[in-house]
Amino acid sequence: MASSIENNNEKLTLKSSDGEEFLVEKHVALQSTLLQNMLDSDCSSADVIPLPKIDARTLALVLGYCKKHADASSSKQGELNSFDSEFLKDMDMGALFNLVLAANFMEIKGLLDIAAQKIADTIKDKPHQEVREIFHVENDYTPEEEAAVREENRWAFEGFP
Amino acid sequence: MDASGSLPDSQKQTKKFRKHKKYEIDRDIISNLPENVLTHILSFLPTKYVVRTSVLSTKWKDTWTKVTNLHFDDELLSSRKNMTRRAYFMNFVDRVLLHLENSKIHSFYLSCDNYSDASRVSAWISAVIKRQVQKLDIKYRKEEFVVPRCVFGSDSLRKLKLVAKCIIKVSASCFSRLEIVDLSGVTFLNTCFPNTGEITLTFPVLKVLTLCSTKLLNVKVVNLNVPALHSCDLNANESGWVPDDSHDLLIKICGQDLKKFKCSSSLSENYVLDCASSVTEVNIGIISKVDTEYNSQEKTTVGLRACDLLKMFLGVENLTLSWHTIEVLAPLENLQALLPSYGNLVHLEFSGSKLVFDATVMAFLHSSPVLETLIFEMGCCTLQFNKDVVQEMVPQCFLSHLKVVKFVCFKGNTRELDLAKFLLVNAMVLEVMIINASSSLKYQAETKFEPVKKQLSTFPKGSSHATILFS
């Protein structure tokens, strides 16, 4: 374990679901708890680590985030915060979902939080009809069932149009 | 692809992909997310919106019952009928707590100044403590209530924030897992040791402690056992810690890890910090007592207490003093002899609304031989610059260390210019003087700011490479 971490210039290779390989500096990879655990165990850095659930586009985004956070010292919190909000700005929902899933899989807490927060902000303050539209959620309730659920949770809908 | 050398590349790609329409969604992804991801997303929403997702589709019917972060704010409640809001809100919180599927609750935020009552708030706190809540954040200032005992016996609670008129009955208390405590308006009532008036609060893993407008009843001595405490912010309001000022209070802080100490108080109490010399960041803001004119003896007492407090921080690197702190220290004769030499102090800041630059400020400069940065926040009142200091010996730091002087809210009047001149002339290794102009000075750019800039540039400089920056 110690021997693999001692050398800061070591790199490892990550392979996306669509077969693209990314050479990543170890300190950048350590932003991911998943990779950290793999490196802590006997996984050799010579191996290619496959990430079968993450496509190359998403992985490039994830690694951009990790690199920024790995390189910035903790004193630059303000700078990181503005990087974070800029990072997700204008990102469409599909990319955001891929990102949240990748962050969950790779266990990158900070990225998971900002992506989840961004999706949550989209839901907030919107009537459920609009939420359904944005997220393509098909309403499979019958009108009677929907009315029943609404009635059951009536206390959550008070004051709702 | 080499990520180390190719970051600009991947950034380029990022931009390209964001324009890529392929990523626009055309199917329902959110309903099929893994449960932990979906509940994580929902945990960022006020609970009201989380419950409302139940009508989206059959898959969503019970999704909301799996969240573990609860957020209730009665300002988010809207109802056509004012009269029934209170009942709705209380009913809402009750129902959510009843329906939750998970046996554990991670965090509980409750802000209910408008529509709740004390007994219910107290019951909710007990309910979430039983479900091993880790973060408890309550804002309720309407009525007094006693904090349930179970809060202090909890072995799950890590973070406690109370903005409430609540009473904490102190027995021999050990708050075993608390890491962050932030209390505002809370009263500690000593029920166990009324004779000695001495209470001991032990927080084995506490890192951050903030006490604001705290009251102590039947308490003469507080022992804070805080071996892991990193940052301590004590903010007493004008009326002090102890009601009616019946006696002097002693606050003893035992903690080897303390790095930041901030205290805002009228100093009707004494402090003992066994760890003061390890503190690197100190902020002392003495405030005047409400409706009281100090007589000269009281003034001296407060001055001596302030001095005793400041004397403890031998290792301070970063010191902030309010103008009123300077004022209460001013009557002390020979302050400089009383102060230690702050051998690590590199950053000194005077803040507040009315600064008097006199022998007291000079005493601090004389006690700071390695000072590098000096900041004056000029506030809204006029600076008083006592020109006698010009005759005094120049502080050591002026000759060897002082590199940066900054004025915040510089108004450009004569006294400020005199002070700036004094510093420019005498700071022999000064690199930069930063002038942050007040908005009125900036507003009068042509008529006032420009002449001020011109005048500043004509002052002689002790350091040949000193520049003046305006911001």
XYZ file of C-alpha atoms in Angstrom:
632
model
C 0.000 0.000 0.000
C 2.655 2.466 1.102
C 4.907 1.717 -1.832
C 2.245 2.537 -4.370
C 1.419 5.899 -2.800
C 4.920 7.069 -2.034
C 5.659 8.045 -5.578
C 3.521 11.061 -6.394
C 4.333 11.028 -10.056
C 2.918 7.598 -10.586
C 0.089 7.336 -13.014
C -2.638 4.862 -13.609
C -4.825 4.050 -16.543
C -8.612 4.159 -16.454
C -10.677 2.645 -19.224
C -14.128 3.993 -20.019
C -17.122 1.868 -21.009
C -16.562 2.795 -24.651
C -12.947 1.684 -24.529
C -11.093 4.964 -24.263
C -8.083 4.973 -21.953
C -7.194 7.841 -19.612
C -3.786 8.174 -18.011
C -4.314 9.802 -14.630
C -1.925 11.065 -12.005
C -2.297 9.172 -8.776
C -3.078 12.188 -6.586
C -5.916 13.072 -8.962
C -7.277 9.528 -8.837
C -7.239 9.637 -5.043
C -10.193 12.029 -5.140
C -12.207 8.896 -5.787
C -12.702 6.682 -2.759
C -13.258 3.714 -5.050
C -9.872 4.163 -6.735
C -8.235 4.948 -3.415
C -9.463 1.640 -2.006
C -8.270 -0.189 -5.102
C -4.833 1.370 -4.794
C -4.737 0.624 -1.087
C -5.328 -3.012 -1.838
C -2.810 -4.835 -3.991
C -4.026 -3.436 -7.288
C -0.936 -2.600 -9.314
C -0.787 0.721 -11.081
C 0.381 -1.052 -14.192
C -3.053 -2.532 -14.576
C -5.725 -0.847 -16.591
C -8.706 -0.156 -14.368
C -11.940 -0.657 -16.291
C -14.890 1.562 -15.439
C -17.614 -0.282 -17.320
C -20.414 2.053 -16.322
C -18.806 5.355 -17.291
C -18.459 6.577 -20.861
C -15.489 8.582 -22.087
C -17.315 11.900 -22.143
C -18.460 11.595 -18.566
C -15.094 10.294 -17.421
C -13.342 13.294 -18.987
C -15.652 15.582 -17.009
C -15.131 13.628 -13.802
C -11.349 13.721 -14.178
C -11.445 17.457 -14.888
C -13.257 17.909 -11.575
C -10.840 15.622 -9.726
C -7.784 17.350 -11.138
C -9.016 20.777 -10.083
C -9.798 19.593 -6.575
C -6.596 17.605 -6.202
C -4.392 20.484 -7.326
C -6.032 23.268 -5.350
C -4.914 23.571 -1.778
C -7.562 23.592 0.900
C -7.047 27.304 1.474
C -8.551 28.109 -1.890
C -12.077 27.088 -0.958
C -13.612 30.167 -2.544
C -11.931 29.432 -5.842
C -13.105 25.821 -5.737
C -16.671 26.911 -5.014
C -16.757 29.132 -8.068
C -15.153 26.364 -10.116
C -17.901 23.985 -8.923
C -20.766 26.261 -9.883
C -19.148 27.063 -13.224
C -18.503 23.365 -13.799
C -22.187 22.455 -13.822
C -23.486 25.628 -15.407
C -25.401 25.039 -18.627
C -24.943 21.311 -18.303
C -27.946 19.472 -19.660
C -29.881 16.940 -17.637
C -28.494 13.893 -19.421
C -24.894 14.853 -18.725
C -25.836 15.667 -15.153
C -27.374 12.234 -14.587
C -24.314 10.521 -16.050
C -22.170 12.613 -13.770
C -24.183 11.844 -10.653
C -24.050 8.121 -11.436
C -20.321 8.234 -12.118
C -19.674 10.172 -8.899
C -21.749 7.629 -7.011
C -19.913 4.702 -8.577
C -16.449 6.194 -8.123
C -17.372 7.523 -4.673
C -16.455 11.159 -5.185
C -18.435 12.826 -2.438
C -18.007 16.460 -3.456
C -18.998 15.841 -7.054
C -21.942 13.686 -6.015
C -23.174 16.483 -3.767
C -22.965 19.304 -6.286
C -24.557 17.244 -9.057
C -27.344 16.013 -6.760
C -27.939 19.548 -5.528
C -28.227 20.763 -9.117
C -30.832 18.131 -9.959
C -32.716 18.857 -6.728
C -32.819 22.557 -7.603
C -34.592 21.649 -10.817
C -37.347 19.847 -8.915
C -37.799 22.518 -6.275
C -40.688 24.966 -6.585
C -42.177 23.226 -9.598
C -45.635 21.677 -9.869
C -45.460 17.927 -10.378
C -46.815 18.187 -13.939
C -43.760 20.212 -14.855
C -41.401 17.856 -13.019
C -42.884 14.974 -15.011
C -42.273 16.848 -18.247
C -38.682 17.805 -17.499
C -37.661 14.326 -16.413
C -39.882 12.369 -18.829
C -41.639 10.633 -15.981
C -44.678 8.867 -17.339
C -47.708 9.213 -15.129
C -49.022 5.656 -14.795
C -51.552 6.482 -12.116
C -55.190 6.320 -13.089
C -56.913 9.615 -12.285
C -58.573 7.873 -9.333
C -55.264 6.538 -7.991
C -53.593 9.897 -8.357
C -56.411 11.567 -6.501
C -56.107 8.932 -3.766
C -52.342 9.496 -3.311
C -52.923 13.204 -3.270
C -55.613 12.795 -0.689
C -53.408 10.517 1.406
C -50.648 13.114 1.453
C -53.004 16.053 1.434
C -50.992 17.727 4.162
C -48.073 18.100 1.758
C -50.122 19.776 -0.929
C -51.790 22.481 1.084
C -51.572 25.755 -0.741
C -50.585 24.029 -3.942
C -52.374 25.151 -7.089
C -4.807 10.003 -23.269
C -2.569 11.634 -20.688
C -4.671 13.509 -18.183
C -1.742 15.412 -16.688
C -0.700 17.026 -19.900
C -4.077 17.075 -21.495
C -6.216 18.992 -19.084
C -6.679 21.883 -21.475
C -7.728 19.213 -23.937
C -10.297 17.715 -21.646
C -11.561 21.194 -20.884
C -11.974 21.813 -24.554
C -13.844 18.581 -24.765
C -16.028 19.593 -21.861
C -17.139 22.662 -23.750
C -17.749 20.734 -26.898
C -19.813 18.103 -25.151
C -21.991 20.587 -23.412
C -23.204 21.763 -26.764
C -23.737 18.201 -27.841
C -27.424 17.540 -28.067
C -26.903 13.834 -27.660
C -26.990 14.359 -23.922
C -30.442 15.919 -23.814
C -32.675 13.405 -22.154
C -35.381 11.645 -24.101
C -36.342 9.031 -21.528
C -37.062 8.697 -17.848
C -33.704 8.403 -16.095
C -34.552 9.811 -12.702
C -37.129 7.148 -11.793
C -34.594 4.425 -12.493
C -31.685 5.799 -10.520
C -30.299 3.572 -7.774
C -32.233 4.212 -4.589
C -29.290 5.694 -2.701
C -28.634 8.208 -5.508
C -32.270 9.233 -5.727
C -32.649 9.696 -1.972
C -29.401 11.638 -1.979
C -30.845 14.013 -4.578
C -34.055 14.337 -2.573
C -32.077 15.045 0.580
C -31.224 18.468 -0.837
C -34.889 19.456 -0.983
C -37.107 20.830 1.756
C -39.217 17.895 2.917
C -42.401 19.451 1.563
C -41.164 19.033 -2.016
C -39.915 15.545 -1.302
C -43.345 14.348 -0.172
C -44.945 15.906 -3.224
C -42.958 13.636 -5.547
C -45.366 10.876 -4.497
C -47.820 11.893 -7.246
C -45.305 11.716 -10.102
C -45.939 8.047 -10.860
C -46.544 4.732 -9.086
C -42.792 4.213 -8.732
C -42.589 7.395 -6.730
C -45.439 6.650 -4.355
C -43.270 5.729 -1.381
C -39.882 7.049 -2.509
C -40.111 10.020 -0.155
C -40.380 7.771 2.894
C -36.790 6.672 2.312
C -35.135 10.052 2.813
C -32.967 10.489 5.877
C -32.439 14.250 5.734
C -35.437 16.207 6.930
C -35.885 19.909 6.368
C -38.923 21.697 7.736
C -39.429 25.414 7.419
C -42.789 26.877 8.291
C -42.161 29.798 5.973
C -42.373 27.373 3.082
C -45.853 26.462 4.146
C -48.580 28.230 2.347
C -52.222 27.883 2.895
C -55.224 29.881 1.997
C -56.493 29.835 5.524
C -54.249 31.619 7.952
C -55.967 30.171 10.966
C -55.152 26.605 10.084
C -51.524 27.018 9.087
C -50.270 26.105 12.487
C -52.259 22.874 12.562
C -51.120 22.027 9.016
C -47.480 22.558 9.792
C -47.478 20.525 12.979
C -49.527 17.822 11.320
C -47.065 17.779 8.424
C -44.016 17.209 10.612
C -45.861 14.579 12.663
C -46.919 12.688 9.539
C -43.483 12.667 7.986
C -41.936 11.329 11.166
C -44.605 8.627 11.335
C -44.243 7.551 7.713
C -40.474 7.431 7.392
C -39.346 3.968 6.550
C -35.765 4.251 7.620
C -35.087 3.574 11.269
C -32.331 6.193 11.206
C -32.494 9.882 10.446
C -29.311 11.602 9.373
C -30.214 15.249 9.774
C -33.151 17.214 11.090
C -33.586 20.890 10.311
C -36.541 22.704 11.798
C -37.303 26.384 11.509
C -40.692 27.193 12.961
C -40.907 30.619 14.520
C -44.391 31.101 13.163
C -46.448 27.981 13.444
C -45.588 25.601 16.181
C -45.562 25.204 19.922
C -42.842 24.418 22.400
C -44.083 21.033 23.564
C -44.263 19.754 20.004
C -40.788 21.032 19.143
C -39.462 19.254 22.191
C -41.283 16.037 21.256
C -39.900 16.139 17.690
C -36.391 16.544 19.031
C -36.852 13.483 21.228
C -38.277 11.528 18.318
C -35.345 12.197 16.005
C -32.773 11.611 18.740
C -34.307 8.149 19.192
C -33.710 7.613 15.494
C -30.037 8.387 15.943
C -29.979 11.748 14.246
C -26.465 13.047 13.570
C -27.212 16.670 12.780
C -29.815 18.633 14.663
C -30.549 22.212 13.660
C -33.463 23.952 15.387
C -34.619 27.526 15.013
C -37.486 28.334 17.349
C -37.528 31.576 19.308
C -41.187 31.958 20.120
C -41.417 30.228 23.467
C -39.094 28.840 26.066
C -38.640 25.094 26.221
C -36.400 22.674 28.030
C -34.083 20.723 25.755
C -34.886 17.024 26.230
C -32.259 15.202 28.243
C -31.846 12.554 25.574
C -30.038 15.123 23.378
C -27.068 15.025 25.718
C -27.090 11.294 26.194
C -27.139 10.712 22.439
C -24.259 8.697 21.064
C -25.067 9.576 17.469
C -25.393 13.377 17.533
C -22.392 15.065 15.886
C -23.641 18.545 15.178
C -26.004 20.593 17.303
C -27.267 24.004 16.333
C -29.914 25.735 18.395
C -31.218 29.207 17.768
C -33.833 29.063 20.457
C -34.989 30.393 23.756
C -34.341 27.047 25.326
C -33.016 25.852 28.625
C -30.314 23.270 29.026
C -30.339 21.760 32.488
C -26.759 20.999 33.328
C -25.909 17.992 35.382
C -22.546 16.243 35.210
C -22.649 16.390 31.465
C -20.498 14.652 28.945
C -21.431 15.305 25.337
C -19.681 12.304 23.956
C -19.944 12.572 20.166
C -20.594 16.243 19.489
C -18.140 17.775 17.015
C -19.860 21.065 16.263
C -21.946 23.045 18.728
C -23.533 26.354 17.794
C -25.936 27.810 20.338
C -27.677 31.143 20.236
C -29.995 32.494 22.922
C -29.704 29.348 25.006
C -29.761 29.324 28.824
C -27.657 26.901 30.838
C -29.282 26.193 34.184
C -27.158 24.712 36.916
C -29.389 22.271 38.752
C -26.767 19.997 40.244
C -24.240 22.131 42.042
C -26.103 25.221 43.216
C -23.838 25.597 46.225
C -20.535 25.925 44.459
C -21.997 27.329 41.290
C -19.332 25.397 39.409
C -20.303 23.426 36.321
C -18.176 21.237 34.102
C -19.049 20.570 30.489
C -17.024 17.853 28.830
C -16.922 17.537 25.046
C -14.340 14.865 24.215
C -14.394 15.339 20.422
C -15.773 18.851 19.996
C -13.972 20.811 17.261
C -16.002 23.990 16.874
C -17.861 25.810 19.623
C -19.965 28.921 19.068
C -21.922 30.447 21.907
C -23.952 33.536 21.182
C -26.024 35.461 23.736
C -25.819 32.589 26.163
C -27.154 32.949 29.688
C -25.840 31.075 32.713
C -28.103 30.646 35.724
C -26.734 29.703 39.161
C -23.296 29.513 37.655
C -20.110 31.099 38.954
C -17.520 28.925 37.285
C -17.708 27.109 33.945
C -15.143 24.432 33.187
C -15.053 23.610 29.518
C -13.207 20.352 28.985
C -12.553 20.407 25.283
C -9.422 18.425 24.424
C -10.096 18.452 20.664
C -11.482 21.978 20.319
C -10.054 23.859 17.358
C -12.156 26.992 17.216
C -13.986 28.802 19.994
C -16.263 31.785 19.389
C -17.844 33.338 22.461
C -20.210 36.140 21.698
C -21.897 37.569 24.760
C -24.423 40.300 24.157
C -24.423 43.619 26.012
C -26.139 42.200 29.063
C -23.433 39.621 29.631
C -23.443 35.954 30.548
C -24.923 36.220 33.995
C -28.252 37.908 34.639
C -28.274 41.029 36.839
C -24.495 40.953 37.213
C -24.829 39.484 40.679
C -21.333 38.036 40.667
C -18.235 37.624 38.585
C -18.124 34.674 36.276
C -15.059 32.600 35.546
C -14.787 30.669 32.286
C -12.033 28.074 32.177
C -11.202 26.470 28.868
C -9.088 23.317 28.910
C -8.025 22.189 25.456
C -4.626 21.557 23.931
C -5.732 21.866 20.335
C -7.268 25.329 20.381
C -6.145 27.381 17.387
C -8.794 30.080 17.021
C -10.272 32.132 19.810
C -12.825 34.839 19.259
C -14.441 36.729 22.063
C -16.954 39.517 21.961
C -17.996 40.622 25.415
C -18.202 43.479 27.882
C -15.751 41.461 30.002
C -17.789 41.249 33.152
C -16.292 37.760 33.274
C -12.791 36.361 33.569
C -11.195 33.830 31.284
C -8.585 31.211 31.942
C -7.263 29.282 28.969
C -4.744 26.628 29.848
C -3.865 26.334 26.198
C -3.713 30.006 25.227
C -0.142 29.960 23.995
C -0.995 27.490 21.221
C -3.745 29.712 19.820
C -2.702 31.287 16.539
C -5.755 33.340 15.630
C -7.274 35.720 18.170
C -10.090 38.207 17.792
C -11.010 40.317 20.812
C -13.988 42.610 20.433
C -14.858 44.253 23.698
C -18.278 45.851 23.646
C -19.756 48.509 25.899
C -22.298 47.431 28.432
C -25.835 48.361 27.710
C -27.058 51.594 29.320
C -24.083 51.806 31.627
C -21.527 54.527 31.882
C -18.428 53.057 33.408
C -16.931 54.911 36.321
C -13.191 55.150 36.250
C -12.657 52.163 38.536
C -14.835 49.913 36.421
C -12.992 51.156 33.381
C -9.683 50.140 34.895
C -11.087 46.719 35.865
C -12.284 46.040 32.340
C -8.990 47.343 30.984
C -7.002 45.032 33.241
C -9.179 42.064 32.325
C -8.726 42.799 28.633
C -5.004 43.035 29.213
C -4.956 39.768 31.195
C -6.821 38.077 28.385
C -4.475 39.403 25.706
C -1.385 38.518 27.731
C -2.229 34.835 27.511
C -1.884 34.483 23.741
C 1.872 34.296 23.487
C 1.853 32.333 20.230
C -0.681 34.426 18.337
C 0.047 34.935 14.638
C -3.097 36.725 13.612
C -4.661 39.268 15.984
C -7.777 41.379 15.485
C -8.784 44.022 18.009
C -11.876 46.166 18.015
C -11.582 49.916 18.530
C -13.389 49.576 21.830
C -10.773 47.113 23.029
C -8.189 49.814 22.394
C -10.375 52.290 24.259
C -10.658 50.162 27.404
C -6.925 49.495 27.366
C -6.094 53.188 26.987
C -6.378 54.136 30.700
C -3.813 51.513 31.712
C -0.512 53.084 32.499
C 2.479 51.631 30.762
C 0.527 49.095 28.710
C 3.619 48.187 26.775
C 5.283 46.834 29.887
C 2.199 44.762 30.618
C 2.016 43.207 27.166
C 4.269 40.299 26.262
C 6.390 40.322 23.154
C 4.328 38.614 20.481
C 7.152 36.826 18.720
C 4.928 35.153 16.109
C 2.493 37.952 15.388
C 2.581 38.702 11.660
C -0.929 39.992 11.043
C -2.553 42.715 13.138
C -5.914 44.211 12.398
C -7.905 46.974 14.064
C -11.579 46.819 13.291
C -14.759 48.561 14.260
C -16.233 51.947 13.685
C -14.026 54.438 15.522
C -10.319 54.059 15.698
C -8.008 56.055 17.922
C -4.405 55.769 16.833
C -2.525 56.611 19.965
C -0.038 55.242 22.487
C -2.225 52.142 22.998
C -1.999 51.133 19.347
C 1.704 51.964 19.432
C 2.114 49.659 22.448
C 0.825 46.774 20.326
C 3.149 47.700 17.471
C 6.079 47.816 19.882
C 5.083 44.363 21.166
C 5.020 42.858 17.677
C 8.613 42.696 16.469
C 7.947 40.559 13.375
C 4.681 42.137 12.231
C 4.288 41.997 8.449
C 0.712 43.095 7.790
C -1.166 45.914 9.469
C -4.817 46.577 8.687
C -6.954 49.505 9.748
C -10.638 49.261 9.204
C -11.649 52.901 9.412
C -15.376 52.367 9.943
C -17.921 55.145 9.832
C -16.413 57.592 12.348
C -13.444 59.846 12.057
C -10.050 58.458 12.878
C -8.355 60.117 15.779
C -4.645 60.357 15.200
C -2.676 61.364 18.233
C 0.359 63.144 16.820
C 2.359 62.593 19.992
C 3.192 59.156 18.662
C 5.291 60.784 15.975
C 7.792 61.789 18.633
C 8.023 58.251 19.991
C 10.571 55.637 19.146
C 9.685 53.769 15.973
C 8.555 50.158 16.602
C 11.047 47.453 15.671
C 8.724 45.897 13.089
C 8.728 49.183 11.116
C 12.443 48.813 10.570
C 12.619 45.169 9.615
C 9.320 43.399 8.888
C 6.275 45.527 8.119
C 5.574 44.937 4.426
C 1.856 45.605 3.972
C -0.385 48.325 5.352
C -4.024 48.338 4.397
C -6.730 50.904 5.028
C -10.291 49.700 4.649
C -12.960 52.347 4.059
C -10.446 55.164 3.680
C -12.241 58.499 3.602
C -9.272 60.691 2.781
C -9.563 63.196 5.608
C -6.580 64.967 7.100
C -6.125 62.627 10.037
C -6.170 59.542 7.873
C -3.656 61.172 5.589
C -1.490 62.059 8.594
C -1.530 58.422 9.687
C -0.740 57.216 6.181
C 2.141 59.695 6.024
C 3.464 58.581 9.419
C 3.462 54.953 8.268
C 4.989 55.692 4.853
C 7.794 57.715 6.383
C 8.652 55.222 9.100
C 8.061 51.784 7.618
C 11.484 51.140 6.168
C 10.791 47.861 4.343
C 7.222 48.580 3.298
C 6.269 46.971 -0.001
C 2.719 48.132 -0.454
C 0.132 50.400 1.080
C -3.351 49.366 0.013
C -6.020 52.026 0.114
C -9.546 50.691 -0.036
C -11.529 53.891 -0.532
C -14.892 54.460 1.109
C -17.809 54.599 -1.292
C -18.271 58.329 -0.769
C -14.631 58.941 -1.647
C -14.975 56.786 -4.745
C -18.155 58.610 -5.657
C -16.345 61.935 -5.614
C -13.639 60.596 -7.867
C -12.694 63.856 -9.562
C -13.169 66.341 -6.784
C -11.823 64.374 -3.843
C -10.295 61.009 -4.645
C -7.858 62.312 -7.250
C -6.471 65.060 -4.968
C -6.114 62.475 -2.169
C -4.214 60.134 -4.482
C -1.986 62.994 -5.554
C -1.298 64.013 -1.977
C -0.484 60.443 -0.943
C 2.009 60.166 -3.786
C 3.903 63.246 -2.569
C 4.578 61.836 0.903
C 8.174 60.884 1.560
C 8.766 57.137 1.838
C 11.120 55.361 4.160
C 11.153 52.381 1.839
C 12.311 53.016 -1.707
C 10.285 50.209 -3.213
C 6.967 50.941 -1.473
C 3.985 51.344 -3.783
C 0.522 52.649 -3.097
C -2.371 50.633 -4.484
C -5.957 51.849 -4.702
C -8.871 49.477 -4.687
